Amino acid sequence: FQKTGAPRPPSGKDLHAYPWDKSSLKSMPVDLQQFEKLDAYALKVNVKNSVEDLVTALLKQARTDLEKVRAIWMWICHHIEYDVVGYHNKSQLSCKAIDVLHAGKSICEGYAELFEQMCSIAGIQCMKLSGYSKGYGYKMGQTFTGDSDHAWNAVYLDGRWHLLDSTWGSGSVDDSFTKFTFRYNEFYFLTHPALFINNHFPDNSNWQLLKPTLALKDFESNMLHNSNFYMLGLLTAHPATGIIHTENGKAAISVDSRSSMLFSFKLKGIQEHGLMTLKKHGMKLEIYPQKTGSHKLQIFAKPPKAPDDVYNCVLEYVIECKSVDKSRRFPKDLHQPVGPSWFSERQGFLRPSHLDPIIHSNDGRCSLTFTLGKDISVLASLHSDNSRLTEDARRRHIMQTRRGNQIELKIHLPHAGDFVLEIYAKKKSDPGNYDYVFNYLISCLNTEVKWPAFPQSYSKWAEDYEIVEPLSGLLPAGRNVQFKLKMHGIAKVLIQAESTHPLTLSRDGYWQGTCNTSGCAEVFVMVHENANHSFYSHVLKYEVESQ
């Protein structure tokens, strides 16, 4: 092996533009699949007697400088553990490369020392760098003073300097700083400098490898994106600073991603006081804390195909709330995200009439339409924190009508307030249960509102039948009431009140007629499906107001 000469300091050709151009997570093209054999080989090497012998063994499978660096990196990340005991007792700790190798553990200084020496033996220029880091114990918005707290490396490959951190590549320590867990992290291998600066601030600003360089005060105030943020394909988050001051009780956050992702959030450890909507490439979140003071906000993300419980924390903010917006107290049944999105579209709900998550209704009525995918059966329910109605009674305030592949949900609210409209679906051909798909928030401030339920329908009422009138399930007493219903494939329709009244079929396909509600408490709509049968089926039931 040739020992390397003195490394050259960074110059113009090493620099990358800041802020990040969203192109690549790494500072040079790397094909991880080409490393698979080399990685597997490096993990198996088990030489501990000397650093030279270890490097000799590792380089048997490495030809290029990049492969040499990769083999050294992989070996260190999987064989040296973080010394949590030594961290608390640094005076007793040696960070010399040979001592780190023999002990099999060290702190960041030792990782960087071993990395530098192994590269040197392999004939690769490498520097040990030190500086401030947003690692263990970092508090949002804190300032950095005094000595540096972390060490990492720069390696010289293909005529340029590149950055890596084998300490953070190897795993993580728990919150109490008593236990280290090996958890390999690819992100810290040849990280793009505009991303590396997010949590590494070198003592010598030239080693940021950035143009322009970042000032310490910007490093302190900038949002901390952890490696999950970038590894999951997220691009940017707004605001870019970690502390958010509410305006009129509200904080707004948005995240942009390369592809469709699922998100969740927690405010002080609980998913509440927020309204999150999914975008095709990211999400938007409005937070309305219901107490003044400081609140920790965590945002989680996962790819759509990952299991339900595999959300990774990607962002943390501190929300400083000066005043509370009491009108934004969301119902406890509201599920996040709210409103339609690429996710509900994937479940077969296309072209929604209402794109916003909140539907404001002045008169307590609204109508939503969707185009449905093939073979989908829909169920909807209405929830409210201050409703005395049973769930079954609330469900009768929604009327569902199918016209071909279009579905309409008509809603007549029983009273003012905030309601959650939950929408479930299943394949018609599926015998199983309905699965929850998405929900809306319906808000009505008009205290005069008091709509009765729609009429009760029975199993013979087909999903593409339609009520034109009367829509109210409560009919006035002692009146002539006009009926107009759309039903196909029916031979005869009767209205059963105190006496029976037949409806006649008009040219445009509606069954029409009137019935008098005197002397009865209930009115039924009955159908003959076949003219030869004497048997009538009940399809609808109306109540009559008491006289």
XYZ file of C-alpha atoms in Angstrom:
547
model
C 0.000 0.000 0.000
C 1.157 3.500 -0.672
C 0.900 5.855 2.299
C -0.864 9.033 1.198
C 0.712 12.471 1.152
C -0.754 15.509 2.889
C -4.353 16.001 1.740
C -5.156 19.148 -0.219
C -7.669 21.564 1.371
C -11.134 21.928 -0.227
C -11.326 24.210 -3.258
C -13.927 25.472 -5.713
C -14.401 22.179 -7.543
C -15.400 20.399 -4.294
C -18.324 22.725 -3.593
C -22.023 21.956 -3.981
C -24.806 24.520 -4.266
C -26.808 25.364 -1.156
C -29.753 24.979 -0.602
C -30.121 21.387 -1.816
C -31.167 21.019 -5.474
C -33.340 17.946 -4.619
C -31.397 15.813 -7.097
C -29.509 13.159 -5.174
C -28.995 12.196 -1.543
C -25.308 11.531 -2.263
C -22.438 13.711 -3.437
C -21.443 11.341 -6.262
C -23.271 8.700 -8.318
C -23.449 5.478 -6.299
C -25.183 2.260 -7.371
C -25.906 0.395 -4.144
C -26.773 -2.811 -6.003
C -23.213 -2.980 -7.328
C -22.010 -3.000 -3.722
C -24.095 -5.987 -2.600
C -21.328 -8.610 -2.960
C -18.671 -6.309 -1.538
C -20.894 -5.333 1.417
C -21.621 -8.975 2.238
C -17.892 -9.798 2.056
C -16.865 -6.832 4.265
C -19.368 -7.832 6.979
C -17.812 -11.313 7.222
C -14.171 -10.173 7.584
C -13.093 -10.914 11.149
C -9.534 -9.618 11.687
C -8.814 -7.848 14.957
C -5.023 -8.209 15.529
C -3.895 -5.134 13.572
C -5.374 -2.318 11.505
C -3.025 -3.165 8.604
C -4.146 -6.808 8.511
C -7.806 -5.767 8.658
C -7.368 -3.407 5.685
C -5.443 -6.072 3.729
C -8.303 -8.542 4.252
C -11.002 -6.007 3.334
C -9.310 -4.862 0.131
C -9.132 -8.369 -1.371
C -12.533 -7.734 -2.965
C -12.135 -3.979 -3.613
C -10.622 -2.610 -6.826
C -11.559 1.074 -7.150
C -11.021 3.758 -4.525
C -14.801 3.978 -4.074
C -14.967 0.227 -3.381
C -12.106 0.502 -0.889
C -13.877 3.296 0.998
C -17.116 1.325 0.880
C -15.510 -1.833 2.342
C -13.897 0.161 5.197
C -17.164 2.019 5.855
C -19.270 -1.163 5.933
C -16.862 -2.939 8.262
C -16.730 -0.081 10.791
C -20.510 0.504 10.741
C -21.187 -3.173 11.536
C -18.319 -3.987 13.929
C -17.670 -0.929 16.113
C -20.354 -0.111 18.631
C -20.861 3.197 20.359
C -19.318 3.193 23.832
C -22.039 4.695 26.046
C -19.984 4.036 29.193
C -16.808 5.546 27.716
C -18.781 8.624 26.631
C -19.513 9.414 30.291
C -15.894 8.732 31.294
C -13.774 10.142 28.452
C -10.551 10.498 30.483
C -10.199 6.699 30.634
C -10.893 6.261 26.936
C -8.330 5.836 24.145
C -9.475 6.817 20.646
C -6.341 5.443 18.943
C -7.223 3.300 15.941
C -5.647 0.107 17.314
C -7.381 0.497 20.706
C -10.736 1.078 19.000
C -10.188 -2.050 16.902
C -9.273 -4.209 19.922
C -12.127 -2.881 22.095
C -14.713 -3.116 19.295
C -16.278 0.069 20.607
C -15.601 3.789 20.855
C -17.097 7.273 20.663
C -17.264 9.437 17.505
C -13.625 10.506 17.861
C -12.521 6.849 17.756
C -14.739 5.981 14.768
C -13.281 8.909 12.807
C -9.694 8.065 13.896
C -10.054 4.410 12.797
C -11.667 5.438 9.508
C -8.890 7.905 8.748
C -6.123 5.391 9.490
C -7.738 2.567 7.482
C -8.127 4.900 4.463
C -4.533 6.046 4.836
C -3.294 2.422 4.758
C -5.498 1.799 1.694
C -3.886 4.788 -0.064
C -6.956 7.028 0.076
C -6.823 10.618 1.264
C -9.047 11.065 4.293
C -9.521 13.802 6.873
C -10.921 13.621 10.384
C -13.259 16.611 10.879
C -14.802 17.990 14.042
C -17.631 20.394 14.764
C -21.091 20.819 16.228
C -23.845 18.276 15.608
C -27.566 17.991 16.142
C -27.294 14.543 17.639
C -28.090 13.029 21.013
C -29.441 15.600 23.503
C -30.055 18.282 20.862
C -32.866 20.681 21.776
C -34.764 22.580 19.078
C -33.490 26.129 18.646
C -30.493 25.691 20.990
C -27.276 27.670 20.467
C -23.846 26.066 20.108
C -20.849 27.445 22.033
C -17.525 26.157 23.277
C -15.715 23.057 22.030
C -16.968 20.874 19.188
C -19.064 17.867 20.200
C -18.749 15.455 17.261
C -16.242 14.018 14.758
C -16.670 12.636 11.240
C -14.641 12.214 8.028
C -14.054 13.556 4.547
C -12.670 11.236 1.826
C -11.110 12.168 -1.516
C -12.662 10.259 -4.430
C -12.733 10.984 -8.172
C -10.938 14.304 -7.692
C -13.403 15.705 -5.109
C -13.932 15.684 -1.347
C -16.948 13.804 0.066
C -18.424 13.576 3.573
C -19.432 10.608 5.729
C -20.205 9.830 9.379
C -19.539 6.215 10.399
C -20.705 6.842 13.997
C -24.204 7.736 12.827
C -24.009 5.123 10.068
C -23.609 2.358 12.647
C -26.722 2.806 14.782
C -28.228 4.849 17.572
C -28.357 5.262 21.345
C -31.570 5.281 23.389
C -33.024 8.384 25.059
C -31.345 7.656 28.395
C -27.962 7.241 26.628
C -27.378 3.864 28.288
C -27.859 1.458 25.381
C -26.516 1.416 21.808
C -28.328 -0.475 19.046
C -26.642 -1.422 15.756
C -28.926 -0.060 13.024
C -27.111 0.540 9.761
C -27.951 3.892 8.150
C -26.992 4.302 4.470
C -27.809 8.014 4.579
C -24.481 9.007 6.169
C -22.316 7.433 3.421
C -21.157 10.158 0.982
C -24.086 12.357 2.008
C -24.799 15.365 -0.211
C -23.148 18.326 1.626
C -26.329 20.436 1.406
C -28.061 17.676 3.454
C -25.073 16.900 5.702
C -25.052 20.540 6.919
C -28.513 19.937 8.312
C -26.974 18.287 11.392
C -23.148 18.657 11.009
C -21.474 22.072 11.374
C -17.658 21.771 10.944
C -15.236 23.962 12.926
C -13.688 24.999 9.612
C -16.454 26.276 7.315
C -14.483 25.232 4.194
C -15.380 21.638 5.101
C -19.089 22.349 4.646
C -18.190 21.886 0.937
C -20.965 24.360 0.169
C -21.418 27.484 -1.905
C -22.495 29.692 -0.180
C -21.463 28.454 3.272
C -23.969 28.480 6.109
C -23.575 30.757 9.148
C -23.762 29.199 12.611
C -26.913 31.178 13.470
C -28.673 29.690 10.410
C -27.484 26.200 11.382
C -28.971 26.828 14.859
C -32.346 28.081 13.638
C -32.791 25.678 10.706
C -35.228 22.816 10.976
C -33.659 19.444 11.831
C -34.564 16.865 9.184
C -33.437 13.443 10.340
C -32.196 10.825 7.878
C -35.668 9.182 7.661
C -36.947 12.415 6.124
C -34.684 12.079 3.087
C -34.540 8.266 2.908
C -38.346 8.173 2.555
C -38.157 10.537 -0.426
C -39.319 13.706 1.317
C -37.917 16.901 -0.193
C -38.776 20.019 1.797
C -40.757 21.122 4.827
C -42.253 24.563 5.530
C -41.634 26.449 7.713
C -37.869 25.839 7.490
C -37.240 26.831 11.113
C -37.881 24.500 14.041
C -39.899 26.890 16.200
C -43.297 28.057 14.935
C -45.266 30.898 16.532
C -49.026 30.543 16.054
C -50.973 33.281 14.311
C -54.504 33.681 15.695
C -54.139 30.284 17.339
C -53.057 28.476 14.165
C -49.789 26.955 12.903
C -49.488 25.727 9.304
C -46.979 23.108 8.164
C -46.467 21.516 4.763
C -44.210 18.756 3.444
C -43.288 18.000 -0.174
C -42.337 14.491 -1.261
C -41.167 12.781 -4.458
C -44.075 10.343 -4.453
C -47.376 9.759 -2.637
C -46.823 9.109 1.070
C -48.997 8.554 4.123
C -48.489 10.883 7.088
C -49.572 11.195 10.693
C -48.748 13.628 13.496
C -48.713 13.955 17.270
C -49.085 17.132 19.297
C -47.641 16.538 22.767
C -47.809 12.808 22.074
C -51.475 12.726 20.964
C -52.990 13.024 17.498
C -55.402 15.889 18.163
C -56.095 19.589 17.504
C -55.015 19.248 13.892
C -56.391 19.068 10.388
C -54.181 17.136 7.974
C -54.800 16.777 4.251
C -52.821 14.567 1.873
C -51.497 15.989 -1.374
C -50.311 13.856 -4.292
C -46.748 14.799 -3.383
C -46.832 15.574 0.316
C -49.259 16.918 2.890
C -50.609 20.027 4.605
C -51.267 20.304 8.314
C -53.033 22.982 10.338
C -52.547 22.842 14.105
C -54.817 24.649 16.570
C -53.415 24.060 20.094
C -56.143 24.330 22.731
C -53.718 25.590 25.389
C -51.167 28.414 25.304
C -47.456 27.668 25.780
C -44.924 25.337 24.099
C -46.103 22.197 22.281
C -43.928 19.523 20.689
C -45.210 18.530 17.249
C -43.954 15.314 15.635
C -44.686 14.395 12.023
C -44.486 10.789 10.831
C -44.453 9.295 7.331
C -44.533 5.934 5.597
C -44.804 4.580 2.050
C -48.358 3.483 1.112
C -47.402 -0.211 0.981
C -45.712 -0.349 4.411
C -47.670 -2.027 7.258
C -49.958 0.275 9.270
C -47.699 0.590 12.297
C -44.463 1.387 10.467
C -44.588 5.177 10.594
C -41.174 6.846 10.946
C -40.732 10.185 12.683
C -39.455 12.590 10.009
C -39.834 16.051 11.593
C -40.118 17.692 14.979
C -41.255 21.250 15.598
C -41.919 23.282 18.714
C -45.133 25.290 18.467
C -45.306 28.414 20.621
C -48.969 29.291 21.133
C -49.916 32.741 22.417
C -53.697 32.570 21.966
C -56.213 29.748 21.513
C -58.817 29.528 18.733
C -61.704 27.867 20.587
C -63.832 27.649 17.427
C -61.345 25.123 16.056
C -62.036 22.347 18.506
C -62.405 19.311 16.273
C -64.759 16.385 17.030
C -62.988 13.447 18.680
C -64.184 11.096 15.904
C -62.336 13.063 13.209
C -59.740 10.782 11.545
C -56.547 12.095 9.953
C -56.045 12.777 7.109
C -59.299 14.666 6.412
C -60.949 15.064 3.016
C -60.435 13.249 -0.292
C -56.921 12.518 -1.611
C -54.907 10.169 -3.828
C -55.562 7.569 -1.117
C -59.392 7.702 -1.396
C -58.962 7.789 -5.186
C -56.962 4.556 -4.953
C -59.881 3.040 -3.028
C -62.220 3.880 -5.927
C -63.628 7.343 -5.022
C -62.930 9.444 -8.118
C -63.789 13.030 -9.059
C -65.105 14.216 -5.664
C -67.474 17.206 -5.813
C -65.880 18.609 -2.617
C -62.071 18.788 -2.592
C -61.787 20.665 0.712
C -61.680 18.686 3.968
C -64.252 21.007 5.608
C -67.742 21.504 4.199
C -69.483 24.626 5.521
C -73.275 24.463 5.375
C -75.474 27.462 6.215
C -78.814 25.661 6.049
C -77.627 22.307 7.434
C -77.843 20.529 4.071
C -75.166 19.413 1.634
C -74.777 16.983 -1.218
C -71.550 15.200 -2.205
C -70.966 13.259 -5.397
C -68.242 10.848 -6.519
C -67.582 8.668 -9.516
C -67.039 5.160 -8.182
C -64.618 2.518 -9.369
C -65.996 -0.879 -10.411
C -67.833 -3.169 -7.987
C -67.819 -0.822 -4.974
C -70.437 -0.731 -2.265
C -70.491 2.346 0.008
C -71.554 2.947 3.598
C -71.548 6.370 5.290
C -72.095 7.454 8.890
C -72.356 10.751 10.749
C -70.700 11.499 14.100
C -70.912 14.443 16.457
C -69.575 15.063 19.976
C -72.764 16.762 21.155
C -75.477 14.647 19.550
C -77.960 12.673 21.616
C -78.905 10.571 18.591
C -77.843 6.929 18.296
C -75.456 6.030 15.476
C -78.312 4.312 13.665
C -80.479 7.433 13.907
C -77.581 9.620 12.683
C -77.025 7.311 9.720
C -80.602 8.079 8.603
C -79.548 11.707 8.098
C -77.559 10.512 5.053
C -79.270 9.397 1.864
C -77.316 7.524 -0.759
C -78.352 7.471 -4.436
C -76.598 5.674 -7.306
C -76.866 6.811 -10.914
C -74.723 4.490 -13.022
C -71.204 4.820 -11.651
C -72.057 8.094 -9.864
C -72.973 8.164 -6.201
C -74.619 11.041 -4.356
C -74.627 11.419 -0.574
C -77.307 13.859 0.574
C -76.905 15.040 4.169
C -79.544 16.794 6.277
C -78.080 17.671 9.686
C -80.234 17.056 12.789
C -78.832 20.192 14.499
C -76.048 22.785 14.290
C -72.450 21.917 15.152
C -69.474 20.010 13.762
C -70.094 16.574 12.269
C -67.738 13.926 10.936
C -68.943 12.211 7.777
C -67.186 8.828 7.670
C -67.137 6.946 4.377
C -66.577 3.172 4.188
C -66.359 0.868 1.190
C -66.047 -2.754 0.167
C -66.103 -4.772 -3.020
C -69.675 -5.849 -3.750
C -68.371 -9.308 -4.484
C -66.683 -9.391 -1.048
C -68.679 -10.999 1.742
C -66.507 -9.251 4.377
C -66.916 -6.024 6.328
C -66.730 -2.475 5.058
C -63.310 -0.792 5.369
C -62.937 2.812 6.458
C -61.674 4.996 3.571
C -61.840 8.703 4.501
C -63.879 11.410 6.214
C -65.017 15.018 5.935
C -65.727 17.615 8.587
C -69.164 19.199 8.071
C -69.657 22.446 9.959
C -72.956 24.283 10.487
C -73.202 27.359 12.739
C -76.907 28.039 12.131
C -78.667 27.147 15.413
C -82.095 27.196 13.677
C -81.166 24.025 11.780
C -83.174 20.946 12.725
C -83.687 18.591 9.800
C -85.638 15.390 10.320
C -84.102 12.094 9.194
C -84.685 10.680 5.702
C -87.285 7.897 5.455
C -86.197 4.468 6.627
C -85.381 2.116 3.755
C -85.649 -1.678 3.721
C -83.543 -4.313 1.979
C -85.768 -4.296 -1.136
C -84.941 -0.604 -1.703
C -82.257 -0.870 -4.405
C -79.217 1.428 -4.358
C -80.159 3.037 -7.684
C -83.741 3.842 -6.614
C -84.286 7.529 -5.937
C -86.588 9.669 -3.793
C -87.461 12.999 -5.384
C -90.149 13.785 -2.768
C -90.902 13.695 0.108
C -87.286 13.677 1.350
C -88.246 14.198 4.972
C -88.865 10.998 6.923
C -91.403 12.926 9.046
C -94.621 13.822 7.227
C -97.108 16.507 8.379
C -100.367 15.167 9.843
C -103.699 15.473 8.048
C -102.245 16.641 4.752
C -102.151 15.516 1.168
C -98.510 14.609 0.478
C -97.057 14.420 -3.028
C -94.884 11.352 -3.803
C -92.395 11.097 -6.646
C -90.048 8.087 -6.711
C -87.750 6.579 -9.324
C -87.781 2.760 -9.286
C -87.269 0.404 -12.215
C -88.292 -3.227 -12.740
C -91.413 -2.756 -10.618
C -94.965 -3.706 -11.598
C -96.967 -1.698 -9.041
C -96.343 0.823 -6.233
C -98.737 1.482 -3.330
C -98.618 4.027 -0.509
C -100.115 2.527 2.637
C -101.487 5.171 4.996
C -104.898 4.799 6.688
C -105.974 3.583 3.280
C -103.848 2.581 0.283
C -103.061 4.895 -2.632
C -101.554 3.563 -5.875
C -98.823 5.565 -7.670
C -98.788 5.780 -11.449
C -95.734 5.463 -13.668
C -95.072 8.600 -15.746
C -93.407 8.618 -19.153
C -90.098 9.840 -17.727
C -89.907 6.796 -15.415
C -91.148 8.288 -12.111
C -93.846 6.778 -9.893
C -96.108 9.650 -8.794
C -99.246 10.299 -6.797
C -100.558 11.698 -3.512
C -101.650 10.236 -0.211
C -103.458 11.704 2.780
C -101.793 11.308 6.183
C -104.963 11.694 8.314
C -105.504 9.116 11.056
C -102.163 7.260 10.792
C -98.799 7.338 12.594
C -96.779 5.668 9.814
C -96.813 5.620 6.025
C -95.241 2.761 4.012
C -94.201 2.582 0.372
C -94.807 -0.948 -0.947
C -93.973 -2.513 -4.293
C -95.188 -5.416 -6.420
C -92.138 -6.700 -8.256
C -94.277 -8.939 -10.466
C -97.819 -8.222 -11.635
C -98.762 -11.905 -11.158
C -97.786 -11.885 -7.462
C -100.217 -10.811 -4.779
C -97.267 -10.195 -2.400
C -96.097 -6.653 -1.677
C -92.628 -5.793 -0.280
C -92.046 -2.806 1.995
C -89.347 -0.478 0.624
C -89.727 2.777 2.611
C -91.237 3.868 5.923
C -92.225 7.432 6.901
C -93.305 8.681 10.339
C -96.257 11.089 10.659
C -96.186 14.038 13.088
C -98.497 13.505 16.051
C -101.690 15.543 15.680
